[in-house]
XYZ file of C-alpha atoms in Angstrom:
361
model
C 8.504 -3.558 -17.434
C 7.825 -5.762 -14.402
C 4.394 -5.235 -12.912
C 4.214 -8.724 -11.411
C 5.377 -10.363 -8.200
C 5.002 -13.720 -6.514
C 6.256 -17.290 -6.926
C 3.271 -19.646 -6.632
C 0.664 -16.901 -6.373
C 1.516 -14.425 -9.118
C -0.007 -10.941 -8.969
C 0.063 -8.756 -12.081
C -1.444 -5.261 -12.372
C -2.200 -3.358 -15.568
C -3.669 -0.092 -16.829
C -3.095 3.644 -16.505
C -4.645 6.249 -14.244
C -6.609 7.884 -17.071
C -7.062 4.835 -19.295
C -10.441 3.110 -19.691
C -9.754 0.672 -16.861
C -7.187 -0.656 -14.418
C -6.972 -4.292 -13.416
C -5.279 -7.286 -11.879
C -4.587 -10.890 -12.841
C -4.044 -13.345 -9.979
C -2.609 -16.745 -10.936
C -2.215 -19.656 -8.544
C -5.281 -19.199 -6.338
C -6.580 -22.506 -4.966
C -9.980 -23.579 -6.271
C -13.068 -23.368 -4.076
C -12.071 -20.392 -1.917
C -15.143 -18.368 -0.945
C -15.067 -14.635 -1.726
C -17.423 -12.379 0.241
C -18.043 -9.580 -2.270
C -19.702 -7.317 0.315
C -16.650 -7.581 2.570
C -14.367 -7.038 -0.433
C -16.248 -3.890 -1.474
C -16.075 -2.579 2.101
C -12.312 -3.133 2.030
C -11.972 -1.338 -1.318
C -14.011 1.576 0.061
C -11.264 2.275 2.606
C -8.906 3.104 -0.275
C -11.474 4.800 -2.527
C -10.837 8.477 -3.454
C -13.267 11.353 -2.980
C -13.961 10.802 0.731
C -13.367 14.197 2.289
C -10.653 16.872 2.468
C -7.872 14.430 3.426
C -8.063 12.782 -0.013
C -8.177 13.729 -3.682
C -11.489 15.050 -4.984
C -11.389 12.539 -7.836
C -14.586 10.547 -7.305
C -14.415 6.908 -8.342
C -16.787 4.148 -7.199
C -14.033 1.512 -7.546
C -16.488 -1.293 -8.212
C -14.614 -4.468 -9.245
C -15.759 -6.300 -12.362
C -14.648 -9.932 -12.429
C -13.871 -11.241 -15.899
C -12.611 -14.716 -14.991
C -11.641 -16.989 -12.117
C -14.705 -16.438 -9.914
C -17.989 -18.380 -10.207
C -20.889 -18.443 -7.769
C -18.795 -16.648 -5.157
C -15.886 -19.103 -5.243
C -12.523 -19.187 -6.973
C -12.332 -21.613 -9.903
C -8.612 -22.368 -9.635
C -7.980 -20.702 -12.984
C -6.398 -17.232 -13.289
C -8.599 -14.620 -11.649
C -8.971 -11.383 -13.621
C -10.744 -8.246 -12.446
C -10.958 -4.651 -13.624
C -12.109 -1.308 -12.258
C -13.369 1.112 -14.893
C -12.095 4.686 -14.619
C -14.979 7.155 -14.701
C -13.774 10.533 -13.386
C -10.674 11.563 -15.332
C -9.667 15.199 -15.944
C -6.922 14.496 -18.472
C -6.582 18.120 -19.615
C -5.120 18.948 -16.208
C -1.961 17.083 -17.284
C -1.329 18.610 -20.729
C 1.617 20.743 -19.583
C 3.353 17.775 -17.949
C 4.164 16.239 -21.331
C 7.134 18.608 -21.581
C 7.445 19.874 -17.997
C 8.105 16.985 -15.567
C 6.948 17.287 -11.980
C 9.781 17.406 -9.415
C 10.168 14.121 -7.491
C 7.632 12.382 -9.735
C 8.230 9.664 -12.340
C 7.506 12.033 -15.243
C 11.176 12.563 -16.117
C 12.377 8.988 -15.634
C 9.411 7.692 -17.678
C 10.385 10.120 -20.459
C 13.979 8.865 -20.425
C 12.966 5.199 -20.466
C 9.824 5.161 -22.645
C 10.004 8.350 -24.698
C 7.008 9.916 -26.415
C 4.924 6.727 -26.244
C 4.404 7.020 -22.499
C 0.967 7.843 -21.042
C 1.559 9.961 -17.938
C -1.922 11.451 -17.578
C -2.668 11.306 -13.879
C 0.672 9.576 -13.372
C -0.105 6.799 -15.857
C 1.068 3.354 -14.758
C 3.074 4.997 -11.952
C -0.066 6.374 -10.300
C -1.395 5.389 -6.907
C -4.561 4.587 -8.853
C -2.950 1.214 -9.632
C -3.211 0.272 -5.962
C -6.974 -0.207 -6.368
C -6.623 -3.496 -8.289
C -3.942 -4.545 -5.804
C -6.610 -4.176 -3.134
C -8.963 -6.465 -5.072
C -6.364 -9.245 -5.076
C -5.150 -8.521 -1.557
C -8.690 -8.236 -0.213
C -9.423 -11.771 -1.440
C -6.224 -13.051 0.193
C -7.101 -11.319 3.463
C -10.322 -13.341 3.580
C -8.438 -16.564 2.838
C -5.872 -15.860 5.552
C -8.496 -14.958 8.148
C -10.177 -18.345 7.671
C -6.832 -19.838 8.660
C -6.422 -17.681 11.759
C -4.008 -15.144 10.236
C -4.945 -11.463 10.556
C -3.321 -8.314 9.189
C -3.867 -4.756 10.385
C -2.234 -1.387 9.808
C -2.520 2.183 11.021
C -0.997 5.603 10.500
C 1.962 5.587 12.886
C 2.734 9.220 12.062
C 1.718 12.065 9.776
C 4.168 14.953 9.460
C 5.341 15.407 13.084
C 2.193 13.932 14.683
C 2.720 10.498 16.270
C 0.147 7.785 16.927
C 0.646 5.068 19.542
C 2.493 1.924 18.450
C 0.830 -1.467 18.207
C 1.010 -3.403 21.497
C 3.305 -6.433 21.795
C 0.525 -8.767 20.697
C -2.298 -6.928 18.892
C -5.636 -8.668 18.354
C -8.007 -9.014 15.425
C -10.514 -6.979 17.436
C -8.013 -4.111 17.669
C -7.414 -4.306 13.918
C -11.150 -4.100 13.245
C -11.522 -1.125 15.580
C -8.722 0.800 13.871
C -9.991 -0.060 10.385
C -13.323 1.545 11.259
C -11.696 4.937 11.898
C -10.796 7.682 9.453
C -7.902 8.194 9.655
C -6.898 4.696 10.767
C -5.225 5.310 14.139
C -4.980 3.733 17.585
C -5.223 7.057 19.427
C -8.167 9.108 18.187
C -6.709 12.312 19.641
C -3.645 11.783 17.450
C -5.987 11.223 14.525
C -7.524 14.666 14.989
C -4.078 16.267 15.053
C -3.202 14.389 11.864
C -6.314 15.760 10.183
C -5.243 19.271 11.152
C -1.727 18.756 9.787
C -3.077 17.413 6.491
C -5.595 20.240 6.173
C -2.926 22.858 6.866
C -0.781 21.429 4.079
C -3.755 21.281 1.690
C -4.699 24.898 2.318
C -1.085 25.852 1.637
C -1.150 23.966 -1.705
C 1.355 21.527 -0.225
C 1.577 17.964 1.095
C 2.891 15.918 4.033
C 4.507 12.506 4.422
C 3.614 9.707 6.804
C 4.576 6.318 8.243
C 2.279 3.285 8.195
C 2.804 0.538 10.775
C 1.554 -2.961 9.912
C 1.284 -6.100 12.051
C 0.517 -9.725 11.216
C -0.780 -12.129 13.872
C -1.283 -15.900 13.649
C 1.551 -16.515 11.201
C 3.120 -19.945 11.868
C 6.704 -20.042 13.103
C 9.084 -21.448 10.514
C 7.659 -19.660 7.476
C 10.290 -18.067 5.242
C 13.863 -18.798 4.220
C 17.323 -17.429 4.963
C 19.235 -15.006 2.771
C 17.247 -13.794 -0.248
C 13.829 -15.451 0.159
C 13.131 -14.312 3.709
C 9.874 -12.773 4.838
C 11.463 -9.322 5.040
C 12.979 -9.674 1.575
C 9.748 -10.626 -0.133
C 7.659 -8.070 1.701
C 10.179 -5.353 0.877
C 10.123 -6.125 -2.849
C 6.342 -5.864 -3.029
C 5.900 -2.966 -0.613
C 8.348 -0.810 -2.534
C 6.032 -1.271 -5.505
C 3.486 0.945 -3.743
C 3.921 4.482 -5.099
C 5.546 6.935 -2.636
C 7.115 4.273 -0.371
C 10.674 5.411 0.402
C 11.646 3.477 3.495
C 10.950 0.228 5.357
C 11.942 -1.109 8.762
C 11.094 -4.229 10.771
C 10.791 -4.397 14.545
C 12.957 -1.795 16.245
C 14.374 -0.880 12.836
C 16.601 2.167 12.719
C 15.857 3.028 16.358
C 17.429 -0.305 17.295
C 20.801 0.950 16.096
C 20.864 3.260 19.113
C 20.476 0.349 21.554
C 22.959 -2.158 22.887
C 22.491 -5.833 22.118
C 21.426 -6.425 25.715
C 18.581 -3.956 25.145
C 17.607 -4.929 21.605
C 17.683 -8.727 21.989
C 14.305 -10.433 22.530
C 14.408 -12.782 25.566
C 12.621 -16.123 25.054
C 9.841 -17.295 27.344
C 7.163 -20.005 27.434
C 3.476 -19.028 27.563
C 0.824 -21.782 27.686
C 3.286 -24.223 26.184
C 4.241 -21.905 23.315
C 7.678 -20.327 22.895
C 7.416 -16.540 22.629
C 9.586 -13.498 23.301
C 9.051 -10.851 25.960
C 9.810 -8.064 23.468
C 9.575 -7.959 19.681
C 12.475 -5.840 18.474
C 13.091 -8.450 15.759
C 9.676 -7.729 14.265
C 8.628 -11.379 14.306
C 11.466 -12.597 12.058
C 14.925 -14.047 12.654
C 17.115 -15.045 9.728
C 14.262 -14.308 7.337
C 12.047 -16.875 9.110
C 8.916 -16.198 11.202
C 9.557 -16.810 14.901
C 5.898 -16.953 15.993
C 5.620 -13.396 17.270
C 3.654 -10.798 15.287
C 5.439 -9.664 12.144
C 5.703 -5.885 12.562
C 7.073 -3.361 10.085
C 6.751 0.323 9.203
C 6.702 1.845 5.722
C 7.648 5.488 5.100
C 5.594 7.421 2.522
C 7.052 10.597 1.087
C 4.943 13.778 0.790
C 2.797 13.753 -2.344
C 4.970 14.964 -5.236
C 2.084 16.713 -7.034
C 1.511 20.004 -5.201
C 0.003 23.342 -6.163
C 2.991 25.506 -5.215
C 5.206 26.934 -7.986
C 8.206 24.642 -8.531
C 11.277 24.714 -10.713
C 11.489 22.225 -13.556
C 12.863 22.070 -17.104
C 11.162 22.059 -20.485
C 12.150 18.783 -22.140
C 11.904 20.304 -25.623
C 13.743 23.599 -25.105
C 16.044 22.298 -22.324
C 15.424 25.511 -20.399
C 14.442 25.966 -16.775
C 10.832 26.939 -16.250
C 8.243 27.266 -13.490
C 5.579 24.615 -13.007
C 2.277 24.782 -11.151
C 0.667 21.345 -11.006
C -3.054 21.235 -11.727
C -5.396 18.337 -11.085
C -6.687 16.633 -7.955
C -4.176 15.089 -5.575
C -4.040 13.684 -2.051
C -2.340 16.063 0.403
C -1.169 12.889 2.200
C -1.122 9.691 0.133
C -0.656 7.463 3.187
C -4.213 8.063 4.440
C -5.593 5.866 1.663
C -2.514 3.622 1.562
C -3.263 1.880 4.884
C -5.450 -0.827 3.255
C -2.967 -1.029 0.363
C -0.201 -2.032 2.783
C -2.545 -4.641 4.277
C -3.407 -5.941 0.797
C 0.182 -6.249 -0.414
C 1.178 -7.944 2.839
C -1.665 -10.450 2.405
C -0.574 -11.229 -1.157
C 3.054 -11.829 -0.157
C 2.203 -14.017 2.828
C -0.392 -16.059 0.915
C 2.219 -16.686 -1.756
C 4.778 -17.755 0.877
C 2.315 -20.126 2.555
C 1.301 -21.675 -0.760
C 4.921 -22.013 -1.910
C 5.954 -23.768 1.308
C 2.869 -25.999 1.404
C 1.596 -24.475 4.655
C -1.684 -23.061 3.388
């Protein structure tokens, strides 16, 4: 099982949703980097469950406990290890899933690969709960990047059929901060209200909805990345697809760009205050896997939450007969609401690793 990514900065997550704790080990952090724990806790709170009808009713404080690698508020240069203790598990809600896998969940594939030894309570190691330790590591990297003039922000681009505005050509750190202070995280607050209504309608119908998260990175130096298989898009894609429920990824104009001609999709070069830029950003800030100096912009598609309260068809793994399943437990009607900071965190981890690997940190 691979629960690690990174070249110079290696991120490894461990634990299960209903185990005693979940955690992260971060190897390769430079020594002496300051960590603002108040800011880190505020970042973790954006992902924390139990914050209203748009999220699961599971109530976890998500307080990080640092076991190693942090002393007097600064990184030591040795592997950083942190855990979050699970406190609000309802494991009995998952008893029937041992033999009756949830449609579109990892229950069946985990059974095939790991057999009876698997722990799938609350989704086990496949659960979105594992994104909490990712946010510890990514939250630290966000602080490190910001001190170097690199900022990352994300928002809900769409929920169900409700669309938010897109990021402007060159978003600012002030815009990121403004969006991060909203719930849900949107540019257009009117769209946010419609998203709330769509999520609530699905919840009341014992169902779920999908969403798209748009993320932008500003301040990234041109020239970062490599062609072919070590490009910025490649490395971001590998890590972002590790976030549960991510099913699609596009950079810049993405799939919509396929409907344009080259004359429409190409980004004309210009000079602004002595800096080479482009007048549009259909490339999403990357050409040939290398940063071109414009904001790196991508969108990640999140499928509707697989665990829903409606009756669904499944099979009994012991009798090999079709049966009906009603999923119990507490689940997000739209996982992407709490995944916005997760996308920011994973992006920060990937870019910090790239900068360290190329000696540009």
